[in-house]
Short mmCIF file of C-alpha atoms and ligand atoms in Angstrom, two decimals:
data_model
loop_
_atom_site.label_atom_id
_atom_site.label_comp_id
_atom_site.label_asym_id
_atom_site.label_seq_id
_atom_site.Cartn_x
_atom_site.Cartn_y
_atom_site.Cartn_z
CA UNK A 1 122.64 121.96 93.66
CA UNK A 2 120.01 121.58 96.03
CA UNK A 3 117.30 122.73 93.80
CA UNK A 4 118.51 119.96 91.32
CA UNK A 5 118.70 117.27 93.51
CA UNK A 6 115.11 118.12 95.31
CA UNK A 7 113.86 118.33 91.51
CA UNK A 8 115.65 115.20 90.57
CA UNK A 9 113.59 113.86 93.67
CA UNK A 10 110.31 114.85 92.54
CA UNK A 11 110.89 113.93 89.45
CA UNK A 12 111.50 110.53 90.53
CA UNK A 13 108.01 110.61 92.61
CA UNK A 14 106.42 111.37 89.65
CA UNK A 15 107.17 108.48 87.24
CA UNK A 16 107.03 106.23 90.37
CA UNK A 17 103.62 107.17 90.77
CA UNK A 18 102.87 106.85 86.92
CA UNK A 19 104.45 103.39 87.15
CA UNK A 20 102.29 102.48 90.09
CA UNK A 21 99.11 103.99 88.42
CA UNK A 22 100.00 102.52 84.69
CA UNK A 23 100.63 98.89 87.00
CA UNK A 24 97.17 99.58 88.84
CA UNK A 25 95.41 100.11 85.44
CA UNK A 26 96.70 97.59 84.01
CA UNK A 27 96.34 94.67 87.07
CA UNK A 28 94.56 96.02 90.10
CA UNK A 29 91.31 95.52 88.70
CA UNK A 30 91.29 92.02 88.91
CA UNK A 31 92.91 91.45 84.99
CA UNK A 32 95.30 88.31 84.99
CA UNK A 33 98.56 89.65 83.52
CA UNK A 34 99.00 86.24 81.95
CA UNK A 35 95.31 85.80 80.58
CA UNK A 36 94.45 89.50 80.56
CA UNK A 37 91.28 87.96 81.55
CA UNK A 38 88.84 89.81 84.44
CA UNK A 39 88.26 86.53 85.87
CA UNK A 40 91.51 84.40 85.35
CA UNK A 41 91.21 81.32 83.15
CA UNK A 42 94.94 80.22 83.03
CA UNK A 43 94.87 78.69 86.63
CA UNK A 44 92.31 76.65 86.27
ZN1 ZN B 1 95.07 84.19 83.98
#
């Protein structure tokens, strides 16, 4: 039970951090989500 849950729990880490790295890849460079533009052009 405990092995489950602490894999369960790991498991969970993992795709969080693949959601936070697949998020980062996608928008922490500076991309606009709207404009996938480097430097936004949808604010202007
Ligand atoms: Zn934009």
């Amino acid at each position: 039970m405990a092995d489950v849950l602490a894999w369960l729990t790991s498991l969970a880490n993992l795709v969080n951090v693949n959601l936070e790295f697949e998020a980062k890849k996608k928008y922490g460079r500076g991309f606009c989500p709207r404009c996938g533009m480097r430097k936004c052009i949808c604010e202007e």
